[in-house]
Tab-separated table of C-alpha atoms in Angstrom:
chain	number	residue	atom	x	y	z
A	1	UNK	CA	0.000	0.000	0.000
A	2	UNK	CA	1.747	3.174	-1.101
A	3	UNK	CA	-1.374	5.546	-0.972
A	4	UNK	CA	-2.211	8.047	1.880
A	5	UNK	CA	-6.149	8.143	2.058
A	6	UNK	CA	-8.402	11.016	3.201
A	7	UNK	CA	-11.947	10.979	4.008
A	8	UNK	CA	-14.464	12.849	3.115
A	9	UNK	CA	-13.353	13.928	-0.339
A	10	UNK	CA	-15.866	16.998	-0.337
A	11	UNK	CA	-17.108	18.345	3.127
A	12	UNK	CA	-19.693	21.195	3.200
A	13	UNK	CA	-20.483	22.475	6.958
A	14	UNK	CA	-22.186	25.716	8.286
A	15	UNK	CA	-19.902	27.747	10.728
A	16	UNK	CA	-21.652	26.225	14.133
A	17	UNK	CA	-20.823	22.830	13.041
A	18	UNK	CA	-18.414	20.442	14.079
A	19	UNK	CA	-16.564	17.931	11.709
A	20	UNK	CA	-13.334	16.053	11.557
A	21	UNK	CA	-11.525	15.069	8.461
A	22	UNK	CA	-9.301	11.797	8.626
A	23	UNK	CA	-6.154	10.425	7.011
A	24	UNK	CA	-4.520	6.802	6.727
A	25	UNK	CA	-1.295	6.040	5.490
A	26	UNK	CA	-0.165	2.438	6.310
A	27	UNK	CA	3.627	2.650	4.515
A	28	UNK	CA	4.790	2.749	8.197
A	29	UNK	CA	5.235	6.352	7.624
A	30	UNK	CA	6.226	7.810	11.443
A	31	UNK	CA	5.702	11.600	10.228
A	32	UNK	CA	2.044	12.999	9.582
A	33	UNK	CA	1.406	16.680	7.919
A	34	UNK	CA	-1.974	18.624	7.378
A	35	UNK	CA	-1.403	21.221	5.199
A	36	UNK	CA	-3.930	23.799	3.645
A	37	UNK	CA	-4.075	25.054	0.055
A	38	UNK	CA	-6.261	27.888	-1.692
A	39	UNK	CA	-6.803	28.081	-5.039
A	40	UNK	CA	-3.934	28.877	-6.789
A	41	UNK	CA	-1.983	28.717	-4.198
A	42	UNK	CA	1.145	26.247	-3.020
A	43	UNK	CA	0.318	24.453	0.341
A	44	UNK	CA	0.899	25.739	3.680
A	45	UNK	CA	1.969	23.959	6.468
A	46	UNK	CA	-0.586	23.583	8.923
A	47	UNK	CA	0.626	20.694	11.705
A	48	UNK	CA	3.834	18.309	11.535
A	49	UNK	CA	2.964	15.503	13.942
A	50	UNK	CA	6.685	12.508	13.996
A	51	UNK	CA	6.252	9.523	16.022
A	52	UNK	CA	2.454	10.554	17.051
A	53	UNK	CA	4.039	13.485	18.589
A	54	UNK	CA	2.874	17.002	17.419
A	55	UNK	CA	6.065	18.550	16.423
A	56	UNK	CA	4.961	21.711	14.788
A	57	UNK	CA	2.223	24.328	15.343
A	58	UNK	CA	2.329	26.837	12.277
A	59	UNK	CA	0.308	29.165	14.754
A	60	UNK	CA	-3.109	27.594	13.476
A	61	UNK	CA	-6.115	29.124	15.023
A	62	UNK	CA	-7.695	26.701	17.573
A	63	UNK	CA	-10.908	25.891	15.261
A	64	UNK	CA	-8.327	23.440	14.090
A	65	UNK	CA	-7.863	20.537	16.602
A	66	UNK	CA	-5.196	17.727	14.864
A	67	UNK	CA	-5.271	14.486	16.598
A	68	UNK	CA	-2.763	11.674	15.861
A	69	UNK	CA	-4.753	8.201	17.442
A	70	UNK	CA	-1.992	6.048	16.361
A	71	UNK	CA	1.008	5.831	13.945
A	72	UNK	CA	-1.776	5.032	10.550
A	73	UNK	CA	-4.279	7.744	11.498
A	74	UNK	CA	-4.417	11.693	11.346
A	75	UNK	CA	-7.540	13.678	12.340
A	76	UNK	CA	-8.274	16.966	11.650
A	77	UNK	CA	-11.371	18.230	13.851
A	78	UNK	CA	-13.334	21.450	13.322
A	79	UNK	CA	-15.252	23.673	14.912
A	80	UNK	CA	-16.405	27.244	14.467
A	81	UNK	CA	-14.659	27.738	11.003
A	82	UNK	CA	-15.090	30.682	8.966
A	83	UNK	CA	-15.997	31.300	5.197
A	84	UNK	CA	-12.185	31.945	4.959
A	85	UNK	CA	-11.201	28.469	5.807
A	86	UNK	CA	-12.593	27.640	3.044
A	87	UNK	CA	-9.967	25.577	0.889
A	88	UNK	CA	-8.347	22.153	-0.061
A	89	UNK	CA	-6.766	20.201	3.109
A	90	UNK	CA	-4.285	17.786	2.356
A	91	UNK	CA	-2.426	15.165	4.272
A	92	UNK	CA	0.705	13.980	3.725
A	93	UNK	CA	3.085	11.194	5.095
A	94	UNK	CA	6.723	10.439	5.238
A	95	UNK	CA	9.207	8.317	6.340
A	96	UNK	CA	10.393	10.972	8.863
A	97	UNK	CA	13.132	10.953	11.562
A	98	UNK	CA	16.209	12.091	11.642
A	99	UNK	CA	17.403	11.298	7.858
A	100	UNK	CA	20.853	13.081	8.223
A	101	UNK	CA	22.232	14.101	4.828
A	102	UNK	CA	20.752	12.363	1.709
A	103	UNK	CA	17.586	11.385	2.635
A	104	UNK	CA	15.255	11.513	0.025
A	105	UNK	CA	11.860	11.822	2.437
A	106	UNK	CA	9.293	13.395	-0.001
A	107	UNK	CA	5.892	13.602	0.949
A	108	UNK	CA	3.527	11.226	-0.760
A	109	UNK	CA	0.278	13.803	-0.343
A	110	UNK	CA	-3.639	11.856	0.089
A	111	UNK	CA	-5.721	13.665	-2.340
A	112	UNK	CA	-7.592	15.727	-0.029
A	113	UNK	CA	-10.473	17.245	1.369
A	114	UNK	CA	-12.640	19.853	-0.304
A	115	UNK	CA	-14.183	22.086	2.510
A	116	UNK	CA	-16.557	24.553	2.327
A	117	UNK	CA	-17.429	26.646	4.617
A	118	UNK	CA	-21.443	28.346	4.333
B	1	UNK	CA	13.580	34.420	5.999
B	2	UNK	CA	13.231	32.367	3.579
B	3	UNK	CA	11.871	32.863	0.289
B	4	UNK	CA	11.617	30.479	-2.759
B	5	UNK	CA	10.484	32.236	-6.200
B	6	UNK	CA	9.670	30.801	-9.610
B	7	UNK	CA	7.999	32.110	-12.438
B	8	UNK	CA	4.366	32.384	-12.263
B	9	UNK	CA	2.862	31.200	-16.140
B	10	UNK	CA	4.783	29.150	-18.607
B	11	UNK	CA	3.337	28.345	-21.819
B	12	UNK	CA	5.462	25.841	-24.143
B	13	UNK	CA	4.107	23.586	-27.398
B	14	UNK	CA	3.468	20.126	-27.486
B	15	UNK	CA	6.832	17.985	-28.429
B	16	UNK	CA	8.998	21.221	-26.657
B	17	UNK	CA	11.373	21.201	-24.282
B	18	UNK	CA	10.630	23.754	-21.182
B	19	UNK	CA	12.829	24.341	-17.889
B	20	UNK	CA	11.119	26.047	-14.884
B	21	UNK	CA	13.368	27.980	-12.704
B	22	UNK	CA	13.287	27.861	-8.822
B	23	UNK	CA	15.941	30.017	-6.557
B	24	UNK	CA	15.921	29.855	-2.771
B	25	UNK	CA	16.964	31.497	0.038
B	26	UNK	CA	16.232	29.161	3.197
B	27	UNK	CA	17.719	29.184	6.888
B	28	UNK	CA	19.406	25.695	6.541
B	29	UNK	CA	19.044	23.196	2.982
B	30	UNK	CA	18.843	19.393	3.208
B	31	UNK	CA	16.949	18.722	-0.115
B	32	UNK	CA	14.759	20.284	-2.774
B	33	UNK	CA	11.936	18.655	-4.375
B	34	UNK	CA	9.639	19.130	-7.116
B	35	UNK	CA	5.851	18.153	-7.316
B	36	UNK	CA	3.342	18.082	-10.087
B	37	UNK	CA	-0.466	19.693	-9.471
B	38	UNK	CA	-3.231	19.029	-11.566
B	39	UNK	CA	-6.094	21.429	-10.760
B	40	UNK	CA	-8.187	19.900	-7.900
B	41	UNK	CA	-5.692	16.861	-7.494
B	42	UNK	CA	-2.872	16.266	-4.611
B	43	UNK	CA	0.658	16.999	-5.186
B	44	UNK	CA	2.821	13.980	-6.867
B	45	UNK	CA	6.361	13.602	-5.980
B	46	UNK	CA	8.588	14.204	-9.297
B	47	UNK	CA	12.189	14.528	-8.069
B	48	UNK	CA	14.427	15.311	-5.713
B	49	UNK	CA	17.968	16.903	-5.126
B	50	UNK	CA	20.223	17.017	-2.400
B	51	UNK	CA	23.711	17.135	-3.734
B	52	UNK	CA	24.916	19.493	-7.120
B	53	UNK	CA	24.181	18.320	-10.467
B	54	UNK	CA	21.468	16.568	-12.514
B	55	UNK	CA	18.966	13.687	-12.086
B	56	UNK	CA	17.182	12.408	-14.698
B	57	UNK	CA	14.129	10.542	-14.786
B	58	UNK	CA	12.296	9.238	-17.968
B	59	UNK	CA	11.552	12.632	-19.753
B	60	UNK	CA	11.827	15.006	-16.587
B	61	UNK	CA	15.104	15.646	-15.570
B	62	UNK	CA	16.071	18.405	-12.160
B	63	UNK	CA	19.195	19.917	-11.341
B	64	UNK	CA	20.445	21.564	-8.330
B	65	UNK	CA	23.565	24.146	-7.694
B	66	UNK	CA	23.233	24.841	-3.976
B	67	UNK	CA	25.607	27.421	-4.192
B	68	UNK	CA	23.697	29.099	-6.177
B	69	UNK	CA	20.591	28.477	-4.359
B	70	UNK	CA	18.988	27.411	-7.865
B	71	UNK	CA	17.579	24.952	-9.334
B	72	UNK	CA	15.571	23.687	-12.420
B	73	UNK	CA	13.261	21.388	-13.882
B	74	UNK	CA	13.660	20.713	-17.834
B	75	UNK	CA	10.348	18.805	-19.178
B	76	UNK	CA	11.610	16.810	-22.474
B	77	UNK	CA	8.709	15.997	-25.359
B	78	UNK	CA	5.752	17.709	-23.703
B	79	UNK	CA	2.939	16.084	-23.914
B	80	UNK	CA	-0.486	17.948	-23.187
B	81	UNK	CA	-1.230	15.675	-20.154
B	82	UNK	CA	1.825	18.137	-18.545
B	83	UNK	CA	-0.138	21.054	-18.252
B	84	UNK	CA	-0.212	21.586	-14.562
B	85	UNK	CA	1.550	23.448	-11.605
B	86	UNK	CA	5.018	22.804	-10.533
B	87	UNK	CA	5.491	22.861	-7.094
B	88	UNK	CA	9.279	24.112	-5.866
B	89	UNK	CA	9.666	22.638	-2.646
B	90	UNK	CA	12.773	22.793	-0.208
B	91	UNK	CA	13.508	20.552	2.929
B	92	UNK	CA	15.456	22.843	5.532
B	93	UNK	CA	15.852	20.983	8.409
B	94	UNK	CA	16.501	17.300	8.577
B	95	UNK	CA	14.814	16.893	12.247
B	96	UNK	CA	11.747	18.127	11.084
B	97	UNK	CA	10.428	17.064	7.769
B	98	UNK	CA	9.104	20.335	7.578
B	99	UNK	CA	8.767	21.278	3.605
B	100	UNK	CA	8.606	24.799	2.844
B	101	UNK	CA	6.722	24.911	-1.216
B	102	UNK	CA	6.955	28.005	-3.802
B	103	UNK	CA	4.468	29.560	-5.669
B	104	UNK	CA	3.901	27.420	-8.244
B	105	UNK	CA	4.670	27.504	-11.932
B	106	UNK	CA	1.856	26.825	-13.914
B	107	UNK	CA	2.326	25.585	-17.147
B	108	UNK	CA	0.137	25.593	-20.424
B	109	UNK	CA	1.002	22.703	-23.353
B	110	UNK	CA	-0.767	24.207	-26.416
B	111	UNK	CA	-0.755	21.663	-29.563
């Protein structure tokens, strides 16, 4: 298995909702990423979680909860959004750790989650 | 800071050769990557760089002079499935994983 998997593809939720969006990578992966990208836009780094451990922040509002249940799963929860998060969220997995020089960790990015916000 | 800049628009013509441009100024390099986009799709992985000089892969080929902070990626016998963003993308840190992604150069095959 060499794919990362995110559910729902398309998400549409009203701003006093609460929803979660998941990712699953099972390449034994031990680093995580959410990132966020408008149109037209590259992706931002949202959260960096290695060895279930959330590593880095990017100063993400707190209407963005990540959760990291195990070393396969990601969660994303979400609450109180605003038309402005509006935008594609991808995950992404790599091999992680401490690769030293040479290591050829790419991401290998899920193929997101379409969220609106109404 | 760090900053990572490539052109905006490309256009080239089926059969072509084109080479998008990335330069970088980041606090620490270990690595530079380059993605593919097609509208409303995820990133894919293309190549990736670490040490000077040129890997090629099949008909897409990167090279990488860090210091220069520069690097390229020539696209050989475009084919209109290639229209897409590029995605310049450079690892700083080797703790972290962290990947820090230009712009975006989006590129138009015409026939």
């Amino acid at each position: 298995d060499t794919e990362v998997t995110q559910t729902p593809k398309h998400l549409v939720m009203g701003m006093t909702n609460k929803k979660s969006l998941k990712c699953e990578q099972h390449m034994g992966h031990r680093a995580m990423y959410w990132y966020k990208q408008k149109a037209k836009k590259p992706p931002e780094l949202m959260f960096v979680y290695s060895y279930e451990k959330l590593s880095i922040n990017e100063s993400v509002p707190s209407r963005f909860s990540p959760e990291c249940p195990n070393s396969s799963l990601l969660n994303l929860h979400l609450h109180a959004l605003q038309p402005e998060d509006s935008a594609l969220y991808l995950c992404a997995s790599s091999q992680g750790g401490n690769l030293g020089q040479g290591g050829n960790d790419g991401y290998t990015f899920g193929s997101g989650t379409r969220l609106t916000v109404v | 800071g760090q900053n990572i800049d490539q052109p905006t628009e490309m256009t080239a013509t089926e059969g072509a050769i084109v080479q998008i441009n990335c330069t970088y100024q980041t606090s620490g390099f270990n690595g530079l990557f380059w993605y593919q986009q097609h509208a409303g799709e995820a990133p894919t992985f293309l190549s990736y760089n670490v040490l000077d000089g040129l890997e090629e892969k099949g008909r897409f080929s990167s090279f990488l002079s860090r210091s220069k902070g520069y690097s390229y990626l020539l696209l050989k016998e475009l084919q209109m499935k290639d229209s897409a963003s590029y995605l310049c993308a450079v690892r700083g840190s080797s703790n972290t994983g962290k990947l820090i992604f230009g712009q975006g150069t989006t590129l138009q095959v015409k026939p």
